[in-house]
Coordinates of C-alpha atoms (C1' of nucleotides) in Angstrom, one line a residue:
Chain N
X1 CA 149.1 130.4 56.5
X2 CA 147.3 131.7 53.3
X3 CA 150.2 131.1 51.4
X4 CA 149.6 129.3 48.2
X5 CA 152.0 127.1 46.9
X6 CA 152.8 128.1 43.8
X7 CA 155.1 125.4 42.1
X8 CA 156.3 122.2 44.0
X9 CA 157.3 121.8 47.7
X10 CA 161.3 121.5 48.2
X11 CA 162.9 118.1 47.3
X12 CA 164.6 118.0 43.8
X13 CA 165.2 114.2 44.7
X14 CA 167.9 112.5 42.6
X15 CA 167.8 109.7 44.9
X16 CA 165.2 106.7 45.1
X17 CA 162.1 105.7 43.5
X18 CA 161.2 108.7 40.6
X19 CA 157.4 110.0 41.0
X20 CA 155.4 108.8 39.0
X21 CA 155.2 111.2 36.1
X22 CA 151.7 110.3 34.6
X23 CA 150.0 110.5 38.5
X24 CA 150.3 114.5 38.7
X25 CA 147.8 114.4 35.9
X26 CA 145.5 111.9 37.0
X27 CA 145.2 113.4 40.0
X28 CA 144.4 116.9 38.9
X29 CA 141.9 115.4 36.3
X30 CA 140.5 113.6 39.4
X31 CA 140.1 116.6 41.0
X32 CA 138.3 118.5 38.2
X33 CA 135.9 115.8 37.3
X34 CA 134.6 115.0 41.4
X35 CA 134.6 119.0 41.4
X36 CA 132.3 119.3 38.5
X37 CA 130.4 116.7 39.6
X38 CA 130.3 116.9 43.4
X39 CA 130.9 120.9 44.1
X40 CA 133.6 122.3 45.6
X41 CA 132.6 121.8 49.4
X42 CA 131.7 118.2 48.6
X43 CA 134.7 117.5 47.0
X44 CA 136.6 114.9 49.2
X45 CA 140.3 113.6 48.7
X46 CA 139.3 110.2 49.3
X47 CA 137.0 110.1 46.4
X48 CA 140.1 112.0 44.0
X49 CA 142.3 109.7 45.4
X50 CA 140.0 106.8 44.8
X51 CA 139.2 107.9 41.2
X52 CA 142.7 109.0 40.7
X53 CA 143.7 105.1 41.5
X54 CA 146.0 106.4 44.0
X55 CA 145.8 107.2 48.0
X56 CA 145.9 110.8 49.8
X57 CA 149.6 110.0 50.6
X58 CA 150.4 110.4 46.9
X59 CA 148.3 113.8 46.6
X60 CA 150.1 115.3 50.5
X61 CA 153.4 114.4 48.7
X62 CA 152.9 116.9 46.3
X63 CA 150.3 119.4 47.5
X64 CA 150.3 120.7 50.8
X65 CA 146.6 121.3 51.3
X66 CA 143.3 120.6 49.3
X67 CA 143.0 124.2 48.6
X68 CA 146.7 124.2 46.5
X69 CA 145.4 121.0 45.3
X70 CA 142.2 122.9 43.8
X71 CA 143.7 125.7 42.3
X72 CA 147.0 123.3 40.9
X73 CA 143.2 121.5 38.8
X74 CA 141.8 125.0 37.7
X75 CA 144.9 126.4 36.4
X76 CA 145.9 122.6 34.8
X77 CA 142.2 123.9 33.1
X78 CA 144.0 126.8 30.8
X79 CA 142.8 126.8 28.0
X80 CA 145.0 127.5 24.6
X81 CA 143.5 130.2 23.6
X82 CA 145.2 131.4 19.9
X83 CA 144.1 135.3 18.8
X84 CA 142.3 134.7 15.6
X85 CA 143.5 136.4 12.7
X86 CA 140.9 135.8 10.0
X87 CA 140.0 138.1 7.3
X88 CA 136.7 139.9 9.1
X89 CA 135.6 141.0 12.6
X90 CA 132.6 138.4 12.6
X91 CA 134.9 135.5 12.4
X92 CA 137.5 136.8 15.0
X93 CA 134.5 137.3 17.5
X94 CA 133.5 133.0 16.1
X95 CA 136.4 131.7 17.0
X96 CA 136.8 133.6 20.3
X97 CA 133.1 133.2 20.9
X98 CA 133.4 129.4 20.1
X99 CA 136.1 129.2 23.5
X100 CA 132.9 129.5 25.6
X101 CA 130.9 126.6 23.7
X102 CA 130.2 123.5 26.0
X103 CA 133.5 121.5 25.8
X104 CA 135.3 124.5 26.6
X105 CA 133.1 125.1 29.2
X106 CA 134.2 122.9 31.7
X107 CA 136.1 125.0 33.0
X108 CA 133.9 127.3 33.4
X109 CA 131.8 125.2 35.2
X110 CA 135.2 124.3 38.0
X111 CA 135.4 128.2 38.3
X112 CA 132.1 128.4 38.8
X113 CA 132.1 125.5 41.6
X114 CA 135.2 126.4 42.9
X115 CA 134.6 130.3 43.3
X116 CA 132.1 131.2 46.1
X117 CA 132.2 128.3 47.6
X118 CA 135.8 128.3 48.6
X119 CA 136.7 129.4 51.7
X120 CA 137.0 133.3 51.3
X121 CA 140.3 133.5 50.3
X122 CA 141.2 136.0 47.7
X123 CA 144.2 134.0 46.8
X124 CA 142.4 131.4 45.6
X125 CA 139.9 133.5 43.5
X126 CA 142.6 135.4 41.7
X127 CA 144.4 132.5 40.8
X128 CA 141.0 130.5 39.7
X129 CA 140.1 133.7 37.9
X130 CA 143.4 134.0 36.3
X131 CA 143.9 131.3 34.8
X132 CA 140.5 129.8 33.6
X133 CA 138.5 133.2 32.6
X134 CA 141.4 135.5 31.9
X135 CA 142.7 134.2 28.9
X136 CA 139.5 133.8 26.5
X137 CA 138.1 137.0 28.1
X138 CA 141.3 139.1 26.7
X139 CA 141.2 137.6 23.4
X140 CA 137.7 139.2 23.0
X141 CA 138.6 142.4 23.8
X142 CA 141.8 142.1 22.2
X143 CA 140.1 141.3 19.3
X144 CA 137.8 144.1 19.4
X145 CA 140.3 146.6 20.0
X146 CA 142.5 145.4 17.1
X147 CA 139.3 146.3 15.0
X148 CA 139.0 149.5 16.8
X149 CA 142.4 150.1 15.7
X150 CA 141.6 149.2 12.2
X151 CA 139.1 151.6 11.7
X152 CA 136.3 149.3 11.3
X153 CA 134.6 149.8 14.4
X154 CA 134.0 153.0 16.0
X155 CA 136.2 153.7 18.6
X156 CA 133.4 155.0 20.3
X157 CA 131.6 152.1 21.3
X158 CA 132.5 150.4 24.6
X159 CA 134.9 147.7 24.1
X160 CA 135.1 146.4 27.3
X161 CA 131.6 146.5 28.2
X162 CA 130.9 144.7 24.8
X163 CA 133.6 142.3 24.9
X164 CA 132.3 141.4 28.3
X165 CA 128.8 140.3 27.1
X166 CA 130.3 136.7 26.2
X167 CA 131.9 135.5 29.1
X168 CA 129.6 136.8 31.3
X169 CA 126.9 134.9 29.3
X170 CA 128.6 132.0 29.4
X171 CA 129.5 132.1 33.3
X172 CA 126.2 132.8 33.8
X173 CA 124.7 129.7 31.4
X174 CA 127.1 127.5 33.3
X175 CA 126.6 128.4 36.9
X176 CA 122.4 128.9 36.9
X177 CA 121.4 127.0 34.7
X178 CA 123.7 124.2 34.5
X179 CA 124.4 124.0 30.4
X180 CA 127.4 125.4 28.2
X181 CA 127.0 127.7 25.7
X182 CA 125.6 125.9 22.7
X183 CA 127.0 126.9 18.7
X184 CA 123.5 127.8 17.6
X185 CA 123.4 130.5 20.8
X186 CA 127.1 131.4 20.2
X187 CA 126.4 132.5 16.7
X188 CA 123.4 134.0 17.4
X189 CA 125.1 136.1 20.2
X190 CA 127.7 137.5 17.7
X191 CA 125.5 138.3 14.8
X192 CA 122.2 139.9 16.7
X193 CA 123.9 141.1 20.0
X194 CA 128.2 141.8 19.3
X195 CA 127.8 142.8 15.6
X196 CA 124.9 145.1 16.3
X197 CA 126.8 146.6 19.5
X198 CA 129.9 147.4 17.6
X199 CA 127.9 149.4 14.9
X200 CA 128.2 147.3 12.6
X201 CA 125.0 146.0 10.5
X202 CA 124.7 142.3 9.6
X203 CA 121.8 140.5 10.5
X204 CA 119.0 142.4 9.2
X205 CA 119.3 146.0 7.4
X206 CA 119.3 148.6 10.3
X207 CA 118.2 151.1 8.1
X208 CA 115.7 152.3 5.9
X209 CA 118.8 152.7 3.2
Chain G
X1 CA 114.1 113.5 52.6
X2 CA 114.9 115.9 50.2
X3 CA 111.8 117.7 50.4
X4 CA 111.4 121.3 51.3
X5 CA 109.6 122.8 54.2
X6 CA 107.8 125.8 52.2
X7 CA 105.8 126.9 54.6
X8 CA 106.0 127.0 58.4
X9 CA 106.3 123.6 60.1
X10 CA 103.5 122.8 61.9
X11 CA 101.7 124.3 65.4
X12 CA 99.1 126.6 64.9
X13 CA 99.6 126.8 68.8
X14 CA 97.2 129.4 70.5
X15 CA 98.7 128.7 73.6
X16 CA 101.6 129.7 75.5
X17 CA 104.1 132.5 75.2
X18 CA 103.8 133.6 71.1
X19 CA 106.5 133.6 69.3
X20 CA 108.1 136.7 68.6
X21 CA 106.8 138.4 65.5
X22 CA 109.8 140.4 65.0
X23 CA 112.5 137.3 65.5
X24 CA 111.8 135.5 62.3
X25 CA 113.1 138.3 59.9
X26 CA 115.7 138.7 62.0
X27 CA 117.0 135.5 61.8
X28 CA 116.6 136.0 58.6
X29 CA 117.9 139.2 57.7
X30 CA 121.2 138.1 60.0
X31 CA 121.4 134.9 57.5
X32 CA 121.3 136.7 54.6
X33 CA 124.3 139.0 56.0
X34 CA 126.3 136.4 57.0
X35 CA 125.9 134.3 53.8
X36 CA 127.0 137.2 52.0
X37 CA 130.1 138.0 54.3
X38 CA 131.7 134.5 54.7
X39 CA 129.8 132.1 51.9
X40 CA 127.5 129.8 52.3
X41 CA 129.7 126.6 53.8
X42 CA 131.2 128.9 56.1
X43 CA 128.1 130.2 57.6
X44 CA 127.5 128.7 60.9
X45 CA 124.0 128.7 63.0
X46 CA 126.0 129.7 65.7
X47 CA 127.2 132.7 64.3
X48 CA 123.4 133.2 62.8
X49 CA 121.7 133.4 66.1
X50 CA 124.7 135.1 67.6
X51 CA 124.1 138.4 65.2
X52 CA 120.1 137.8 65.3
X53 CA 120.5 138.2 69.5
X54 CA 119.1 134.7 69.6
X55 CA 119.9 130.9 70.2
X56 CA 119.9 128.1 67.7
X57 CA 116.6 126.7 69.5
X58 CA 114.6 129.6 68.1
X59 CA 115.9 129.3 64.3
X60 CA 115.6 125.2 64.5
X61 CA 111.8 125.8 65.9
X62 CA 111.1 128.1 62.5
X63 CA 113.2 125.7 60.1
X64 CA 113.7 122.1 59.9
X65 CA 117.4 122.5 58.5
X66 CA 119.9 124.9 57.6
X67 CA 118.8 124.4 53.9
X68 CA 115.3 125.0 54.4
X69 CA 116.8 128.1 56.3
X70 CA 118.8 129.3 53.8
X71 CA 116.4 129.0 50.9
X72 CA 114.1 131.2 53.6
X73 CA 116.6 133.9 53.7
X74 CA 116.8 133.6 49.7
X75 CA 113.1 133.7 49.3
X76 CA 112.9 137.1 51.9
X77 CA 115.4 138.6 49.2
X78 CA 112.6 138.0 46.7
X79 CA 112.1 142.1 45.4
X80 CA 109.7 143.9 44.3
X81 CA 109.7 143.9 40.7
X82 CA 106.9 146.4 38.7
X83 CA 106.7 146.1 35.6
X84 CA 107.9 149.3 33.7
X85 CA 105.6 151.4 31.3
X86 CA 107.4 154.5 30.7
X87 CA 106.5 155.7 27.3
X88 CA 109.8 154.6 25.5
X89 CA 111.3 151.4 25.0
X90 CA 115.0 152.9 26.2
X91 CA 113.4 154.0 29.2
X92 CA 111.3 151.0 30.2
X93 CA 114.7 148.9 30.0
X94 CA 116.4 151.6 32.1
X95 CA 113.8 151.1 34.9
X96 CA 114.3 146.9 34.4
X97 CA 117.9 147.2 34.1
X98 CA 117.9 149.6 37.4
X99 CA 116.5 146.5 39.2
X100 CA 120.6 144.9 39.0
X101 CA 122.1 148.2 40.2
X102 CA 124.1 147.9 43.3
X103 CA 122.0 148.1 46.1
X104 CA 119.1 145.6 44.4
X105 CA 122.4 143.6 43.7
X106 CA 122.7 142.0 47.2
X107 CA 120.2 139.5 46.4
X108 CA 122.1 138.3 43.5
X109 CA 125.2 137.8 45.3
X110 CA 123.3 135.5 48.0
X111 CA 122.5 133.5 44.9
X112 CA 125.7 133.2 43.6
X113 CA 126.8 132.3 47.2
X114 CA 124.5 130.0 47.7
X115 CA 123.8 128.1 44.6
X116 CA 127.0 126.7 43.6
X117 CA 128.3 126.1 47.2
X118 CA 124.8 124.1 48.1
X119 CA 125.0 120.8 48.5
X120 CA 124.1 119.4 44.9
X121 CA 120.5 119.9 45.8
X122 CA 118.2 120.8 42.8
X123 CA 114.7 121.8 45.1
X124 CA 117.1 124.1 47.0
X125 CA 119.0 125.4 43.6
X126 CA 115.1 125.6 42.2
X127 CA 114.1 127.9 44.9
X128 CA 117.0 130.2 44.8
X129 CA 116.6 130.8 41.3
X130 CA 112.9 131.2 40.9
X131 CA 112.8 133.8 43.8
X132 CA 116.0 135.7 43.2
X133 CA 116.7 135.5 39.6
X134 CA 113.3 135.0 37.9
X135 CA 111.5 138.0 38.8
X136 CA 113.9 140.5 37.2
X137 CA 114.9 138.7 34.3
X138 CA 110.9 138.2 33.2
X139 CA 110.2 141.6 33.2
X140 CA 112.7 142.4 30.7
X141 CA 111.8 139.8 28.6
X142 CA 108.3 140.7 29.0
X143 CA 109.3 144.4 28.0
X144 CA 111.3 143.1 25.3
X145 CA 108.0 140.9 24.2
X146 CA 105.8 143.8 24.5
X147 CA 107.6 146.5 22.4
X148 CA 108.1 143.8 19.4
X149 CA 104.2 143.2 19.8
X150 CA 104.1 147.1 18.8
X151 CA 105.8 146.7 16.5
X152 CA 109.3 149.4 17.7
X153 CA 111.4 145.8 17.3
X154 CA 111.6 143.8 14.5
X155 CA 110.4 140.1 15.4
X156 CA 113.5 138.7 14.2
X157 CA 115.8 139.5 17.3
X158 CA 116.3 136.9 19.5
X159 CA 114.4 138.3 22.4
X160 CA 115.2 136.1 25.0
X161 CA 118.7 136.3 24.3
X162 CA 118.8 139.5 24.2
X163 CA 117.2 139.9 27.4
X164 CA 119.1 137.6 29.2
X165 CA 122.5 139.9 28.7
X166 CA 121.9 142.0 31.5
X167 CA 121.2 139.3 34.2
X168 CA 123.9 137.6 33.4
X169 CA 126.2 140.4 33.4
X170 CA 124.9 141.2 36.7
X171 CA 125.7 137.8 38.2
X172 CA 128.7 137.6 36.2
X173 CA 130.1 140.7 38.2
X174 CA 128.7 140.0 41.5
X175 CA 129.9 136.7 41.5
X176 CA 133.2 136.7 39.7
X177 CA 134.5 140.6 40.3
X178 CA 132.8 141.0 43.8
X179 CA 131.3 144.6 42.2
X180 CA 127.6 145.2 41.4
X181 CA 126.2 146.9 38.5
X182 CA 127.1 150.4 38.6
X183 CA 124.4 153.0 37.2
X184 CA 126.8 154.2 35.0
X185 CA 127.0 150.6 33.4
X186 CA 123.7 149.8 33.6
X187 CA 122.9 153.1 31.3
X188 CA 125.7 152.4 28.9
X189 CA 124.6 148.3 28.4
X190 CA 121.5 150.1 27.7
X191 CA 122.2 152.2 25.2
X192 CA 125.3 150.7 23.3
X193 CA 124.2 147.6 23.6
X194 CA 120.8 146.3 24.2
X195 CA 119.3 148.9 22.2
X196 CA 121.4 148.5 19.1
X197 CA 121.0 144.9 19.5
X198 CA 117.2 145.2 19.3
X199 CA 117.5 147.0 15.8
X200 CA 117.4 150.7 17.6
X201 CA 120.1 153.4 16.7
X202 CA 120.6 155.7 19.4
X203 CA 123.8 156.1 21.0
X204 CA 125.3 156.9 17.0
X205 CA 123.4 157.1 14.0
X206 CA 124.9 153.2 13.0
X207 CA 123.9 154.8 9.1
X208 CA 125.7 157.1 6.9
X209 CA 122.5 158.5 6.1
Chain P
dA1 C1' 172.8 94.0 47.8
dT2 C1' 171.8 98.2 49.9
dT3 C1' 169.9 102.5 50.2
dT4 C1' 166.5 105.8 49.2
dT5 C1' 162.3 107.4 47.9
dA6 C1' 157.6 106.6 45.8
dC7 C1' 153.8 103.8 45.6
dG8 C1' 148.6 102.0 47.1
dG9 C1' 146.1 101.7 51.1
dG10 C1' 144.5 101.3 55.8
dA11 C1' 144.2 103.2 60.5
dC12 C1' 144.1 106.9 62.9
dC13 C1' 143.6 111.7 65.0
dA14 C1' 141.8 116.3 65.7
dC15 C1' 138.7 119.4 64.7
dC16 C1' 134.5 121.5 63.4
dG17 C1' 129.7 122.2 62.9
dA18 C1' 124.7 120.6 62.4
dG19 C1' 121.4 119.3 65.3
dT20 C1' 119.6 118.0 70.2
dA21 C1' 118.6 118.5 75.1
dC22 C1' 117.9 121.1 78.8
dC23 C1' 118.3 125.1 81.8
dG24 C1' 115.9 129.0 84.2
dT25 C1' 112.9 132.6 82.7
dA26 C1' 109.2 135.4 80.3
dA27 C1' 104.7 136.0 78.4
dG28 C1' 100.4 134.7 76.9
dA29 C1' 95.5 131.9 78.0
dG30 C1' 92.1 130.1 81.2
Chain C
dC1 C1' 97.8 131.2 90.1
dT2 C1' 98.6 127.6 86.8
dC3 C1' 99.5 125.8 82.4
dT4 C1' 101.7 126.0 78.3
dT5 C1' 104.9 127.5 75.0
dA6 C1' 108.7 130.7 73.5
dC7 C1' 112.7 132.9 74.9
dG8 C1' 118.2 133.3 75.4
dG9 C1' 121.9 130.4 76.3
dT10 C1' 125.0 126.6 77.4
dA11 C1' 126.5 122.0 76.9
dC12 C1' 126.3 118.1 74.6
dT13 C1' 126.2 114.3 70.9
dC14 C1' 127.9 112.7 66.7
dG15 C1' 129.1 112.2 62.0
dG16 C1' 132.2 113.7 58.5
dT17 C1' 136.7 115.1 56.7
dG18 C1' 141.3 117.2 56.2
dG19 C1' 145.5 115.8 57.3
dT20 C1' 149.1 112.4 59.4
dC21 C1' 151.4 107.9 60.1
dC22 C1' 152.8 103.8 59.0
dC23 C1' 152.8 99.5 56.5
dG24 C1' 154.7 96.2 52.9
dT25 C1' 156.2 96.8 48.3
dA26 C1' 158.2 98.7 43.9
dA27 C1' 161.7 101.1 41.4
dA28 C1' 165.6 103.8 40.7
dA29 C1' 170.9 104.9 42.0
dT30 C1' 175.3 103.3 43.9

DNA sequence: ATTTTACGGGACCACCGAGTACCGTAAGAG
DNA sequence: CTCTTACGGTACTCGGTGGTCCCGTAAAAT
């Protein structure tokens, strides 16, 4: 029963009418924008399918439940997220930062929806979690690390705990107080908060020196 | 409609059978447990007044609603928060940053519960906030505030930035990785990061001289 | 043309849970 | 003792929603 479905139900169908291949998408973007806009609990398949200009027929022929449904929308959320490779540690942590500012964010804001209100199931929460706040989370740390490794930052300080700061800002914008990271904040965060953190002096001369 | 029922409903009633004075924080003390076990959609009144050793007639002759309930049970959470004065800066953001170690922590994860999963209410999301999140989160800013007035931290760092790291690592953790703040944690975001972020070297001398 | 499967959409069912009503009883005031 | 209100508890109403069925139609393969 708590079995997720993973990828599509059974048929490989050579036979009859094709599925409509642009209605998978409109239905998961349906389901992410009544999501954002509704919650998770109020979400209602009439409304996706509504908005989706479809009926729950269409949605039951390729999910089997609303919860698969829900997490097929999050993980349809992953984000590209490319390891920055630019010449200094303060534009690394930009570019990763900048995953978290507002148009990003929207997914955020589903995992944040989806997340404690769905029905206990860890399933559901590892797979949300997976695939929306996984992937920009490790390319802060990886990041960090790789500059760690470099010898630029002291290998002392810790990465995780630092590289954490970000997301869980972000998470935290999204799901209290209802706004995204903005670009102002984000830089802000990297020069007087990350930069500081990893020992390394930018914003204002640290020392009497 | 949407109004809340802040205070009690109406009946001073100084006749009859009193209620009993013991009842109401059960009620609400077996709320708050069950929000935090199953979530807040799938906390039912019946199972409510089951674990409070009541019936729903008692908890609907306190509150008008489930919400107004709920945000009840929120408010009860509301801790004590004193305002730190230790004589160092590193130690009067240990005492605030104590306030989101584990056990102090259940209150946040009845936010996080119930804030995304409530119906799209803003009174009810207001209420939460102001009486779980607030308290904590002002008195490190206020510390923050306090030590730049002496003059310890430069006025340049972004104070309210800075002191919104730790709440939101808090909720960030309680909401998304099911774990409190652990005092180990709570020490080290102190020392390798707050502090270096407000322009203080302690955990390594960040200058080669 | 026939078969097969998808489509949009409407009707429907089954269940679940908030809220209500009412029971017999307990505990105060007069 | 009587009146009034709270008590614990059960049974009920009733609206909402996930999920199913089925319709007439559309689009592909044979």
């Amino acid at each position: 029963m708590p079995g997720v479905t993973t990828g599509e139900p059974e048929t490989p169908a050579t036979l009859g009418r094709p599925r409509d291949p642009d209605l998978e998408q409109a239905i998961l973007d349906a389901t992410v924008e009544v999501i954002l806009q509704r919650g998770y609990s109020a979400t209602k398949l009439d409304e996706i399918a509504r908005r989706a200009g479809t009926g729950k027929a269409a949605i039951y022929r390729r999910w089997a439940s609303k919860t698969d449904l829900v997490i097929a929308a999050a993980q349809s959320l992953q984000a590209e997220v490319t390891l920055p490779d630019e010449g200094s540690l303060r534009d690394d942590l930009l570019v990763c930062v900048r995953h978290y500012v507002t148009p990003t964010a929207r997914a955020a804001l589903v995992l944040a929806n989806v997340l404690n209100e769905m029905p206990h199931d860890d399933d559901v929460r590892e797979a949300a979690i997976a695939s929306i706040a996984r992937p920009a989370a490790q390319a802060l740390r990886t990041v960090i690390d790789r500059w760690i490794a470099g010898g630029a930052v002291d290998p002392a300080v810790p990465a995780g705990l630092v590289a954490s700061i970000v997301p869980s800002m972000a998470f935290h914008r999204v799901a209290l107080l209802r706004q995204g990271l903005d670009e102002e904040t984000a830089v802000a965060l990297v020069d007087s908060v990350l930069l500081p953190a990893l020992g390394v002096a930018t914003p204002r001369p640290a020392c009497d020196a």
